[in-house]
Coordinates of C-alpha atoms in Angstrom, one line a residue:
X1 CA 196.5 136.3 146.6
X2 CA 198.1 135.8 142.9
X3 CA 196.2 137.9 141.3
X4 CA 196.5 140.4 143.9
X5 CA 200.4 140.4 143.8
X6 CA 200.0 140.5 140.1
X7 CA 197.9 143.7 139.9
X8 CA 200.0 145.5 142.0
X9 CA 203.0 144.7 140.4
X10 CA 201.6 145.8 136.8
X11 CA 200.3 148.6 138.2
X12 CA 203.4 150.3 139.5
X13 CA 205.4 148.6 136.3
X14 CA 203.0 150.6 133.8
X15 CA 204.0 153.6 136.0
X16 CA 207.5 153.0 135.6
X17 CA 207.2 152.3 132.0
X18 CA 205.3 155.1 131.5
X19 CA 207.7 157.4 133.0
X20 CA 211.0 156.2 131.5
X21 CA 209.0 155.5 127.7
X22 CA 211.5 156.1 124.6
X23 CA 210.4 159.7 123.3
X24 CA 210.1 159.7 119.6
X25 CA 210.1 162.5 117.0
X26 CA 207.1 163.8 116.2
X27 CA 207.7 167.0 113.7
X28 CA 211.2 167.6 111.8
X29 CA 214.2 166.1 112.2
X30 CA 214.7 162.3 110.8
X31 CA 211.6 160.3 110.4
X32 CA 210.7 157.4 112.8
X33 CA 211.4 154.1 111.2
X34 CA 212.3 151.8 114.4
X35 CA 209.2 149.3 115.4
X36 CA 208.5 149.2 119.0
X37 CA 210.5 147.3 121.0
X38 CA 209.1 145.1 124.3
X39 CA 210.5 145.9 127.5
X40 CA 208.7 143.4 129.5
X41 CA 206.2 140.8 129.7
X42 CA 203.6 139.7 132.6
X43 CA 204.0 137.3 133.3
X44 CA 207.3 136.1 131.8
X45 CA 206.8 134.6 128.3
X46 CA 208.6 131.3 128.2
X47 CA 207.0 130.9 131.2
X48 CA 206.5 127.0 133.1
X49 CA 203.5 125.7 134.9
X50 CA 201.4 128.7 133.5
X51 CA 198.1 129.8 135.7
X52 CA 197.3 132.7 135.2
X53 CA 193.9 134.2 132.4
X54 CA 195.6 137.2 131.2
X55 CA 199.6 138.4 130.4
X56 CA 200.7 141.9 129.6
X57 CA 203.4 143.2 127.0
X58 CA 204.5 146.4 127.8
X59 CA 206.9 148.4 124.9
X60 CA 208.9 152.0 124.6
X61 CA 206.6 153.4 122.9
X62 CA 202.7 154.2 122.4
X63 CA 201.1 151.3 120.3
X64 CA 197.8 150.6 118.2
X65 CA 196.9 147.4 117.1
X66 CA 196.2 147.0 113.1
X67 CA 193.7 143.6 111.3
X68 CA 194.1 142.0 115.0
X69 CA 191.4 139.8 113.5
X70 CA 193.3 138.5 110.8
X71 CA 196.9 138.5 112.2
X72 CA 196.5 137.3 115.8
X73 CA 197.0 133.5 115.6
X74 CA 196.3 131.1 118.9
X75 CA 197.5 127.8 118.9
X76 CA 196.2 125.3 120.0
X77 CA 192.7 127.6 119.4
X78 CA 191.1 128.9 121.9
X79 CA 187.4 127.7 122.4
X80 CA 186.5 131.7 123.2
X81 CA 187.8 134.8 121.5
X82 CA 189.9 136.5 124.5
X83 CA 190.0 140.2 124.8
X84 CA 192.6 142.4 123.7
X85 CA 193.1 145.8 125.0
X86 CA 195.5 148.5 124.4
X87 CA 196.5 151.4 126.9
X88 CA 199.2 153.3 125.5
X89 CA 202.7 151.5 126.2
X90 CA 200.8 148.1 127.3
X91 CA 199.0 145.3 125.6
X92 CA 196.6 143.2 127.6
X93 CA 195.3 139.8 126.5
X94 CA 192.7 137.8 128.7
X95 CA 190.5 135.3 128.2
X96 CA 187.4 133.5 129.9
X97 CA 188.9 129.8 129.5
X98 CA 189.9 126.7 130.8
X99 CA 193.6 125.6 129.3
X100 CA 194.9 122.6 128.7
X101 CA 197.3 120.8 130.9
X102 CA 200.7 119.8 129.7
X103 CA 200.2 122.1 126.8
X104 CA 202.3 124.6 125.1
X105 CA 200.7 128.0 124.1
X106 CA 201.3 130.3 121.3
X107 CA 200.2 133.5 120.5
X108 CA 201.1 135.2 117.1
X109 CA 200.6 138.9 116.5
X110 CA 202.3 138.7 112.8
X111 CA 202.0 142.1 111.6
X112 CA 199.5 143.3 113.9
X113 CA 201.6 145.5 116.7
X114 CA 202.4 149.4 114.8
X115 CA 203.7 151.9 116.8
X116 CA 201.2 155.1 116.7
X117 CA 203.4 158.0 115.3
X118 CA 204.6 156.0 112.2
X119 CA 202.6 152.8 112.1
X120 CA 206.1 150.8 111.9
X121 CA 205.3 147.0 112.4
X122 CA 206.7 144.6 115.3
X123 CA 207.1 141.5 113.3
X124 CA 206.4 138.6 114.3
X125 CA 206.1 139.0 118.1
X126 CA 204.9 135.8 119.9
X127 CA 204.2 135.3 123.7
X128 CA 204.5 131.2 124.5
X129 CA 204.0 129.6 127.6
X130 CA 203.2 126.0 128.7
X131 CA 200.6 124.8 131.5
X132 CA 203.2 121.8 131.9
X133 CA 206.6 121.1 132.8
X134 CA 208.4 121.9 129.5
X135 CA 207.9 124.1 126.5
X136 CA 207.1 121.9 123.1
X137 CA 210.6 122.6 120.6
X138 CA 209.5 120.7 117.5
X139 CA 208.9 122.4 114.1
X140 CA 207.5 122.1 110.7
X141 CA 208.2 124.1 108.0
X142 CA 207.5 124.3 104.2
X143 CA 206.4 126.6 101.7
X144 CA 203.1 127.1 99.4
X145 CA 202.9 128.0 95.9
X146 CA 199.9 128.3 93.6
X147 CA 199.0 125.2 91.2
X148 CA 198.3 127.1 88.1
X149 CA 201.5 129.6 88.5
X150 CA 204.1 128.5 90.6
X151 CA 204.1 131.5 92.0
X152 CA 204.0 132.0 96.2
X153 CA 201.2 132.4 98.1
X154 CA 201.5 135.4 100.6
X155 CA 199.5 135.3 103.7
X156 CA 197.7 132.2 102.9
X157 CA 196.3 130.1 106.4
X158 CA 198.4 127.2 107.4
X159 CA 196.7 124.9 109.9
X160 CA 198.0 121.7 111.2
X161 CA 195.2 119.0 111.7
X162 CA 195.9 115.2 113.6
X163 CA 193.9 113.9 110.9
X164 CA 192.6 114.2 107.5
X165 CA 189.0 114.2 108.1
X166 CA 189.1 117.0 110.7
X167 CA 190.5 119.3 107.5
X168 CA 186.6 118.8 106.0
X169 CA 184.7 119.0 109.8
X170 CA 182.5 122.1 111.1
X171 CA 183.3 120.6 114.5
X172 CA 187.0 120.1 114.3
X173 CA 189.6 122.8 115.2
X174 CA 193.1 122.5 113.9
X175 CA 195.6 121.9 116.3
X176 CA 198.1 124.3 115.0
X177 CA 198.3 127.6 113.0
X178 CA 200.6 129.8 110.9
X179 CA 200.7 132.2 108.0
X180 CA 202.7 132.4 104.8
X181 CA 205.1 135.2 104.8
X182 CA 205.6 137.2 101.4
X183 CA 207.6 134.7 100.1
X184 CA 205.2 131.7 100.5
X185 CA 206.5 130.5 103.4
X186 CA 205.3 129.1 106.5
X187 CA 207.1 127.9 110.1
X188 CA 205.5 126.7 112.8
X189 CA 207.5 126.6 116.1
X190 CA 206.8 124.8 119.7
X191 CA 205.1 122.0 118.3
X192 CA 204.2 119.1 120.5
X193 CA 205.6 115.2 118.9
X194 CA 202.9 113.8 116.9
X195 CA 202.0 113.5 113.0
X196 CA 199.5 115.7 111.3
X197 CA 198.0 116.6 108.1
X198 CA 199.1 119.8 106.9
X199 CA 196.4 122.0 105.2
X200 CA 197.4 125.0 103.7
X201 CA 193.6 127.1 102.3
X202 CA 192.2 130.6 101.7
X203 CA 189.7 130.2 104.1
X204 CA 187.8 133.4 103.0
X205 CA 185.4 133.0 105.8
X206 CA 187.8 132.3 108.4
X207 CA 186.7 129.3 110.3
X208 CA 189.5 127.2 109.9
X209 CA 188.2 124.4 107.5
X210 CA 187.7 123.8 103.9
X211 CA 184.6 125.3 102.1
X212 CA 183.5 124.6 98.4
X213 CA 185.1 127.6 96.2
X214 CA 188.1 127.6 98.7
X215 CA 191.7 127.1 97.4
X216 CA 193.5 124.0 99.1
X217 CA 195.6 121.8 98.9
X218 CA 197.4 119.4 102.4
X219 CA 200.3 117.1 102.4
X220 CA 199.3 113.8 104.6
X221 CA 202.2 112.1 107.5
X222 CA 204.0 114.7 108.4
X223 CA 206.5 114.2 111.6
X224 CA 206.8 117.1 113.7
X225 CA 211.0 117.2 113.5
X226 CA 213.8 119.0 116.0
X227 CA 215.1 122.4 114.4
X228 CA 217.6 121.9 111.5
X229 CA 216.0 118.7 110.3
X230 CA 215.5 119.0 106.3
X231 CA 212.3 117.6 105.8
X232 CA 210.0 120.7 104.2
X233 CA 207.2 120.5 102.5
X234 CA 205.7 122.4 99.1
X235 CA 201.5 122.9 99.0
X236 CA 200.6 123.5 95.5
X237 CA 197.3 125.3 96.7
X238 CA 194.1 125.6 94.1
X239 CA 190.5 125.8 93.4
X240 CA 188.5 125.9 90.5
X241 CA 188.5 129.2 88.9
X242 CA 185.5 128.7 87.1
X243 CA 182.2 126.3 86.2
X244 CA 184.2 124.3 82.8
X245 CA 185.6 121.2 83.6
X246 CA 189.7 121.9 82.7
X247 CA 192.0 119.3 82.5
X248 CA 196.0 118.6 81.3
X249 CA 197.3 119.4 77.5
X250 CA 197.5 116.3 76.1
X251 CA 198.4 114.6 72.9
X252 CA 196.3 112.3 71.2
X253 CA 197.8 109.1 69.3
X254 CA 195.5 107.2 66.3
X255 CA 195.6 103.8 68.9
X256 CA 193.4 106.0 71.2
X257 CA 196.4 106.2 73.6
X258 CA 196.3 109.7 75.3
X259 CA 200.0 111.5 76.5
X260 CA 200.3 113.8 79.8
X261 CA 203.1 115.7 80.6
X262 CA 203.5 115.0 84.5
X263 CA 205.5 117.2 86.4
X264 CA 207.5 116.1 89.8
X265 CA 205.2 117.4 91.8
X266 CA 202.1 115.9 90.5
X267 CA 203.0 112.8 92.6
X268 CA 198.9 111.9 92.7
X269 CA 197.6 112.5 89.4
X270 CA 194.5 110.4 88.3
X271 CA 192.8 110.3 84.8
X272 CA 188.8 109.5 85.2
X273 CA 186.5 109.3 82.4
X274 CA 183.1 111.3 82.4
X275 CA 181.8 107.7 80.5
X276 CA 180.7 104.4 81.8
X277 CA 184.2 103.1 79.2
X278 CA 186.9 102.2 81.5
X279 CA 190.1 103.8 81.4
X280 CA 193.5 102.5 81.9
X281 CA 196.7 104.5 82.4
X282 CA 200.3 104.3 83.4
X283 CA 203.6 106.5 83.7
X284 CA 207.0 106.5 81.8
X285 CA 209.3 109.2 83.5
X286 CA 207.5 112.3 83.2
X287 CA 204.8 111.2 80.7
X288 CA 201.2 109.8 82.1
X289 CA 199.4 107.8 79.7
X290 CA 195.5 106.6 79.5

């Protein structure tokens, strides 16, 4: 009976929408640089006590989608790709799943929504809604950089993980995801209370766990905190660029004593030998020695 109701109701809504759709300017005159804006959603994102397989976006204007693969994030994942269809001013999503209960759902286009005239973006748009009694309000944000250039990392895969192991399992599926914006940065929003491990990689082949050859790097304890809470965290994120062993500049003293410069963020550095001789080090300020 739902579903029914539901049909019926979209139905004659796309209608509407259809009819009363934002005309844009094809040829002459000032060119279109306004993204499509959503009119409605079916049901209502936000939404409590979630039941239905499918919702519906519907905008002012005709849409394409652009790298859905890449941009649409689900979190908590999905154990089944869900569809995603486009039909002029309306974007359907459905999938052939059983959700959680008591769980918070979020559905991240990033960059992928374009309107079709001028292919201006809709950042950013996410549809939530939780299965339980309440939507999940905690956040974690932080920002990653690359280890051999300080520089920021754009669109590099964040993933939230309840445990370190599960960042190196086939079988485990992260918990959480977001992506780096241009500046490096990463936020994730509607997170449930808990502590996690968060992983920021390449993940060139896209299944959400660290490969050899991948960059990487993941910051261990991390508290899920309300909005305005200081706590963020830097991932210097790096892999081996090639086959020779690389280590730190270093100065070399006649006792055999060998200086590092350590910087602040190299809270975890380790000196190993590729000998059976021991080795012994320690730290003054921002010099490691061995």
């Amino acid at each position: 009976m739902y579903n029914a109701r539901y049909q019926i109701a979209l139905f004659f809504t796309l209608l509407l929408a259809a009819g009363c759709a934002q005309v844009r300017s094809i040829s002459g005159g000032e060119k279109d640089t306004t993204p499509p804006t959503v009119v409605s959603t079916f049901p209502q994102s936000n939404m409590l006590h979630f039941e239905s397989s499918s919702f519906v976006v519907l905008f002012d204007e005709y849409i394409q989608l652009r790298d859905l693969q890449k941009e649409l994030l689900i979190s908590p994942p999905l154990r089944k790709t869900p569809t995603v269809k486009v039909q002029k001013l309306g974007l359907e999503v459905s999938w052939d799943d059983t959700l959680k209960a008591q769980t918070t759902y979020i559905f991240q286009f990033g960059n992928a929504i374009v309107d079709v005239n001028e292919s201006n973006v809709l950042p950013d748009f996410s549809y939530v809604f939780s299965t339980g009694d309440f939507l999940d309000s905690l956040q974690c944000t932080g920002r990653v950089l690359d280890a051999y250039t300080d520089a920021p990392v754009a669109s590099a895969k964040v993933l939230l993980f309840d445990s370190l192991s599960q960042v190196f399992s086939a079988n485990a599926q992260p918990a959480y995801f977001a992506r780096t914006n241009e500046k490096g940065d990463f936020k994730f929003n509607y997170l449930r209370n808990g502590r996690y491990v968060v992983c920021a990689m390449s993940d060139e082949n896209g299944n959400n766990h660290f490969d050899l050859g991948e960059a990487i790097d993941w910051v261990e304890g991390v508290d899920a905190q309300m909005p305005g809470d200081s706590n963020s965290y830097n991932l210097f994120m790096s892999s081996p660029r090639d086959s020779i062993v690389r280590g730190f500049s270093y100065v070399s003293e006649p006792s055999g004593v060998l200086k590092f410069r350590v910087e602040p963020w190299m809270e975890l550095v380790g000196v190993r030998t590729l000998t059976t001789d021991s080795v012994v080090q320690w730290t003054q300020q921002d010099t490691l020695f061995s």
